[in-house]
PDB file of C-alpha atoms in Angstrom:
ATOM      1  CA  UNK R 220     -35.447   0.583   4.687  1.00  0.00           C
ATOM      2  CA  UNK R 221     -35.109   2.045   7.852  1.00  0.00           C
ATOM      3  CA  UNK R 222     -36.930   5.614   8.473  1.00  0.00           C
ATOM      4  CA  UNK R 223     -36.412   7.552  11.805  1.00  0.00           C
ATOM      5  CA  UNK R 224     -38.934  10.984  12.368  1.00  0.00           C
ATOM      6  CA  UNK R 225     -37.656  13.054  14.716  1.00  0.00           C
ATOM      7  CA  UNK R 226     -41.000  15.877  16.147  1.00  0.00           C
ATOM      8  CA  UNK R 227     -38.301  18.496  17.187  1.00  0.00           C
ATOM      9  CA  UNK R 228     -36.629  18.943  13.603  1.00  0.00           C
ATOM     10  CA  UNK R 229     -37.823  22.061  11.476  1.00  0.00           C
ATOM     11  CA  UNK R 230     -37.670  19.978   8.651  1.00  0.00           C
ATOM     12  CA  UNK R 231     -41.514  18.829   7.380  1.00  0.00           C
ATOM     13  CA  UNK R 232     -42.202  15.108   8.049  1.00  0.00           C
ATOM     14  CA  UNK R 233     -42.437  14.416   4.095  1.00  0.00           C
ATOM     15  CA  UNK R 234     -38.822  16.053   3.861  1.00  0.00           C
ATOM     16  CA  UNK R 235     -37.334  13.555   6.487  1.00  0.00           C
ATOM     17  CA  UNK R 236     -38.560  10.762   4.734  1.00  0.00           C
ATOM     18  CA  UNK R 237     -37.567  11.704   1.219  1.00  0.00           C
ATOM     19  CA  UNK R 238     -33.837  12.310   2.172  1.00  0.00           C
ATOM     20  CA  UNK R 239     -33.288   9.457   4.715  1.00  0.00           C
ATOM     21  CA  UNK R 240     -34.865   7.075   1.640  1.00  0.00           C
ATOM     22  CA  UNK R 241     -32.877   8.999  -1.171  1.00  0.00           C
ATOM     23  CA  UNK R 242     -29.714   8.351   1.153  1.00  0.00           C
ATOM     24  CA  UNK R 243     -30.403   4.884   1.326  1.00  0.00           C
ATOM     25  CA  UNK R 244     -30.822   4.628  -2.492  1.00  0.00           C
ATOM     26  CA  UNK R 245     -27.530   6.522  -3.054  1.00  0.00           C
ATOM     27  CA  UNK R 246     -25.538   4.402  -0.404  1.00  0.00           C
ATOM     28  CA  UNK R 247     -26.455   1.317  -1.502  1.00  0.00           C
ATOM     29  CA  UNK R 248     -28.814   0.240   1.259  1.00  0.00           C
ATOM     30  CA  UNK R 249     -31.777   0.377  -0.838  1.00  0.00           C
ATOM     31  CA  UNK R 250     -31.158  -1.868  -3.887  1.00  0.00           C
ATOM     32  CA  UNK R 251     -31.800  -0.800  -7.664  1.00  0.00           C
ATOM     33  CA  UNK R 252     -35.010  -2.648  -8.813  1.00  0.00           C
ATOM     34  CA  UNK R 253     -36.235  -3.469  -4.845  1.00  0.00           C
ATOM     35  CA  UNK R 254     -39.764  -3.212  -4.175  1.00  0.00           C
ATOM     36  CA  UNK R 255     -40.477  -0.122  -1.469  1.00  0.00           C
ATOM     37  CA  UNK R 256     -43.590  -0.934   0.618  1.00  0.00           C
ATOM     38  CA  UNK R 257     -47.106   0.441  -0.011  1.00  0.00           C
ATOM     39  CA  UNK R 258     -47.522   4.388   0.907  1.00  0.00           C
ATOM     40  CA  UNK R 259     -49.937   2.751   3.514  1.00  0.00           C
ATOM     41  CA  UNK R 260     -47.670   0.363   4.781  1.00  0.00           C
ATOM     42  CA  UNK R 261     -45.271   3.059   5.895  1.00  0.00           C
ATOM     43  CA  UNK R 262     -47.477   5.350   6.769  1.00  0.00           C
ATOM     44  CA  UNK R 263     -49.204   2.508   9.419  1.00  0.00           C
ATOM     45  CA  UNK R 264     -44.965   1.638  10.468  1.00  0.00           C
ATOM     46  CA  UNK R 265     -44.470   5.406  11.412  1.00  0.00           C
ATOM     47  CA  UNK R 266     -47.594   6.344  13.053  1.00  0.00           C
ATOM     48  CA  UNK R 267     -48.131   9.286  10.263  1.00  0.00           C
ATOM     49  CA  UNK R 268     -50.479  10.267   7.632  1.00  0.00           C
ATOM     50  CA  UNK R 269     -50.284   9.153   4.320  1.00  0.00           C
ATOM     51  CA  UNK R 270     -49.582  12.739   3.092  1.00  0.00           C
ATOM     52  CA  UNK R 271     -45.995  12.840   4.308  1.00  0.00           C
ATOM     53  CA  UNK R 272     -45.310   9.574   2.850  1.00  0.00           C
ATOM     54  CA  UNK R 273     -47.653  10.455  -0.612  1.00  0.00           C
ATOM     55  CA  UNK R 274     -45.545  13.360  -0.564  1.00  0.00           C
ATOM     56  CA  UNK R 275     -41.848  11.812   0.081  1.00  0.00           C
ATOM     57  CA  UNK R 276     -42.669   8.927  -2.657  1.00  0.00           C
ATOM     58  CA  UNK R 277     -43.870  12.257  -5.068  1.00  0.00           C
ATOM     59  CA  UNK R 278     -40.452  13.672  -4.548  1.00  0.00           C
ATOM     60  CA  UNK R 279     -38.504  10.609  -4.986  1.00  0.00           C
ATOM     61  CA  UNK R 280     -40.202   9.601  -8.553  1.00  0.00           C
ATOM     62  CA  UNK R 281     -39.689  12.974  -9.535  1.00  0.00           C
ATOM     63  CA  UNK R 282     -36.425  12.933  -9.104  1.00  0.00           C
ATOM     64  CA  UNK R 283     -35.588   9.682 -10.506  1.00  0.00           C
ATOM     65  CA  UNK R 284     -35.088   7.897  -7.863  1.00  0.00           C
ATOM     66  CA  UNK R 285     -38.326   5.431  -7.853  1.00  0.00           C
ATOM     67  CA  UNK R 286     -41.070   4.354 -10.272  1.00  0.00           C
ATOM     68  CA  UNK R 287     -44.390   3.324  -9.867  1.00  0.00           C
ATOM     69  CA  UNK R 288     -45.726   0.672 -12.233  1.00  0.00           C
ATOM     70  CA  UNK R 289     -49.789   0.770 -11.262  1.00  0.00           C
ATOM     71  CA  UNK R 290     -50.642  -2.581 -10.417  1.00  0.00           C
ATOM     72  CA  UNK R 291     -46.996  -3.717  -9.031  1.00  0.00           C
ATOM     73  CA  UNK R 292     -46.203  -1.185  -6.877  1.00  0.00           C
ATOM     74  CA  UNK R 293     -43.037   0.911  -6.709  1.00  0.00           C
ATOM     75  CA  UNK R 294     -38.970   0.515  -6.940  1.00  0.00           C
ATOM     76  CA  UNK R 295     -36.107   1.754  -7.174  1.00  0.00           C
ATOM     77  CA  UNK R 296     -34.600   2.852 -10.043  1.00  0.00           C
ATOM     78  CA  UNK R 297     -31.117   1.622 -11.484  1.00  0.00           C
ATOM     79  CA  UNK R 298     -29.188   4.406 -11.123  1.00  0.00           C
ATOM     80  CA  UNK R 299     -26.191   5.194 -12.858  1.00  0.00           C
ATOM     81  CA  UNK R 300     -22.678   6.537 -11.616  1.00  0.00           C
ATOM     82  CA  UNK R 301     -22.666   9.930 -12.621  1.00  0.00           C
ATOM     83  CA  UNK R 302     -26.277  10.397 -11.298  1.00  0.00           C
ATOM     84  CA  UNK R 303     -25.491   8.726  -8.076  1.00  0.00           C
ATOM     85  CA  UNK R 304     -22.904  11.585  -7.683  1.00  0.00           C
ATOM     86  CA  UNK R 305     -24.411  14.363  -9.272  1.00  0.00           C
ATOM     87  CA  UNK R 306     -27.372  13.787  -6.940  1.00  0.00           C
ATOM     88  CA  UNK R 307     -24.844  13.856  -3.725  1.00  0.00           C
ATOM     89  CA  UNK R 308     -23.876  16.679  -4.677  1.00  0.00           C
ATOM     90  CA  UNK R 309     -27.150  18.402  -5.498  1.00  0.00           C
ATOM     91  CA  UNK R 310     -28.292  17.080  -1.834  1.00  0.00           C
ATOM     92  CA  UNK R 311     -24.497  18.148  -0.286  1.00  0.00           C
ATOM     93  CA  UNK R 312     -24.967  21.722  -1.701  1.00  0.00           C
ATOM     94  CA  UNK R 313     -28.436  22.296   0.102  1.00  0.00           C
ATOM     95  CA  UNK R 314     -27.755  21.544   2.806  1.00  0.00           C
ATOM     96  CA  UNK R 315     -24.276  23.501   3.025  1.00  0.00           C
ATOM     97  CA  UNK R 316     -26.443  26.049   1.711  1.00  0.00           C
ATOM     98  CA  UNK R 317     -28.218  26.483   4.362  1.00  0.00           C
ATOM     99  CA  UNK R 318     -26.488  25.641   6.978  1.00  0.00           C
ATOM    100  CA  UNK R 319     -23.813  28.445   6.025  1.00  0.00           C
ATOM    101  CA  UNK R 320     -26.875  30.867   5.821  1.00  0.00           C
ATOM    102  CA  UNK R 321     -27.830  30.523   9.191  1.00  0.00           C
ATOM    103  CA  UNK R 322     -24.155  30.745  10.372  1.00  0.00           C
ATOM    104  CA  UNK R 323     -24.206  34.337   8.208  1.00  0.00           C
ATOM    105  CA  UNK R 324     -26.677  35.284  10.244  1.00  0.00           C
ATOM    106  CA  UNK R 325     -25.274  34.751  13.163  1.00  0.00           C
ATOM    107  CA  UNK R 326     -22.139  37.053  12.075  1.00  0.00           C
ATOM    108  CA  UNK R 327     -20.023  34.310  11.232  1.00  0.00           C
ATOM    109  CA  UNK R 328     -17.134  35.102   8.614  1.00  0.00           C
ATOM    110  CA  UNK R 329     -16.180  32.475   5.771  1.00  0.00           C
ATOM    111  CA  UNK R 330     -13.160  31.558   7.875  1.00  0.00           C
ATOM    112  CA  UNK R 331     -14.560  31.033  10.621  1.00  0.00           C
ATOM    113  CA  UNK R 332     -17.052  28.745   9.036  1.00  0.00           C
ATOM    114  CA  UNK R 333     -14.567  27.030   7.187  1.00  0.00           C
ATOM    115  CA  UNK R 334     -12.110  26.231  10.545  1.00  0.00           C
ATOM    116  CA  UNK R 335     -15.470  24.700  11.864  1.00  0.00           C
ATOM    117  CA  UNK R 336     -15.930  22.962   9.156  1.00  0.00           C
ATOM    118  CA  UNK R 337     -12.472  21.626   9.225  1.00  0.00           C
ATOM    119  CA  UNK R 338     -12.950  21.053  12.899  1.00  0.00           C
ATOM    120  CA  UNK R 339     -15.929  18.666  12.662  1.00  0.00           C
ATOM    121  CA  UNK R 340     -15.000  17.236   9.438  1.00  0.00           C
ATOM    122  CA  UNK R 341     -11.460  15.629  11.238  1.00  0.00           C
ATOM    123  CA  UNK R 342     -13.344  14.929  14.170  1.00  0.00           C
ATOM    124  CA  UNK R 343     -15.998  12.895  12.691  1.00  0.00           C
ATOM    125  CA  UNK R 344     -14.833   9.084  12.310  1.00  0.00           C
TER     126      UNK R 344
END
């Protein structure tokens, strides 16, 4: 499980860690039925609170993607197919959500967003 905080993003610490962890899940880096570490654990690793990480793990059982059996700690959840990409595209479509917002705002018209979407989309390997 590998978690990187970045200070300059607008996005709240408990945000970063819940998608970077969800993307793992959905990607296959995180396993169905592995053990995450302790909330405390993490929270020591990243030099944070244990809000954020309270928080991030809140999110993720919420949304199915962990479970927390009191006593043996928390995993992942076996997730099926169709959640898998019905979560993608939940996560896909915020994002593009609001990333097109803020390019409305800067007067950008739907073809222009969509030729630099194009644009980065081939240029990205």
């Amino acid at each position: 499980m590998d978690i990187v905080l970045s200070q300059k993003s607008d996005k709240p610490i408990y945000t970063q860690i819940y998608e970077q962890i969800a993307a793992q899940i959905m990607n296959g880096e995180i396993s169905a039925g592995e053990k995450l570490p302790p909330i405390r654990t993490v929270a020591v690793n990243l030099r944070i609170s244990v809000i954020p990480v309270k928080q991030a793990w809140e999110q993720l059982e919420r949304e199915g993607f962990i479970s927390t059996a009191a006593g043996r700690g928390t995993f992942v959840n076996e997730l099926q197919h169709h959640e898998i990409k019905n979560k993608r595209s939940d996560a896909a479509e915020n994002l593009l959500s609001r990333d097109i917002a803020a390019c409305r705002e800067m007067g950008l018209s739907l073809s222009e967003i969509l030729e630099m979407v194009q644009k980065i989309y081939s240029n990205i390997t």
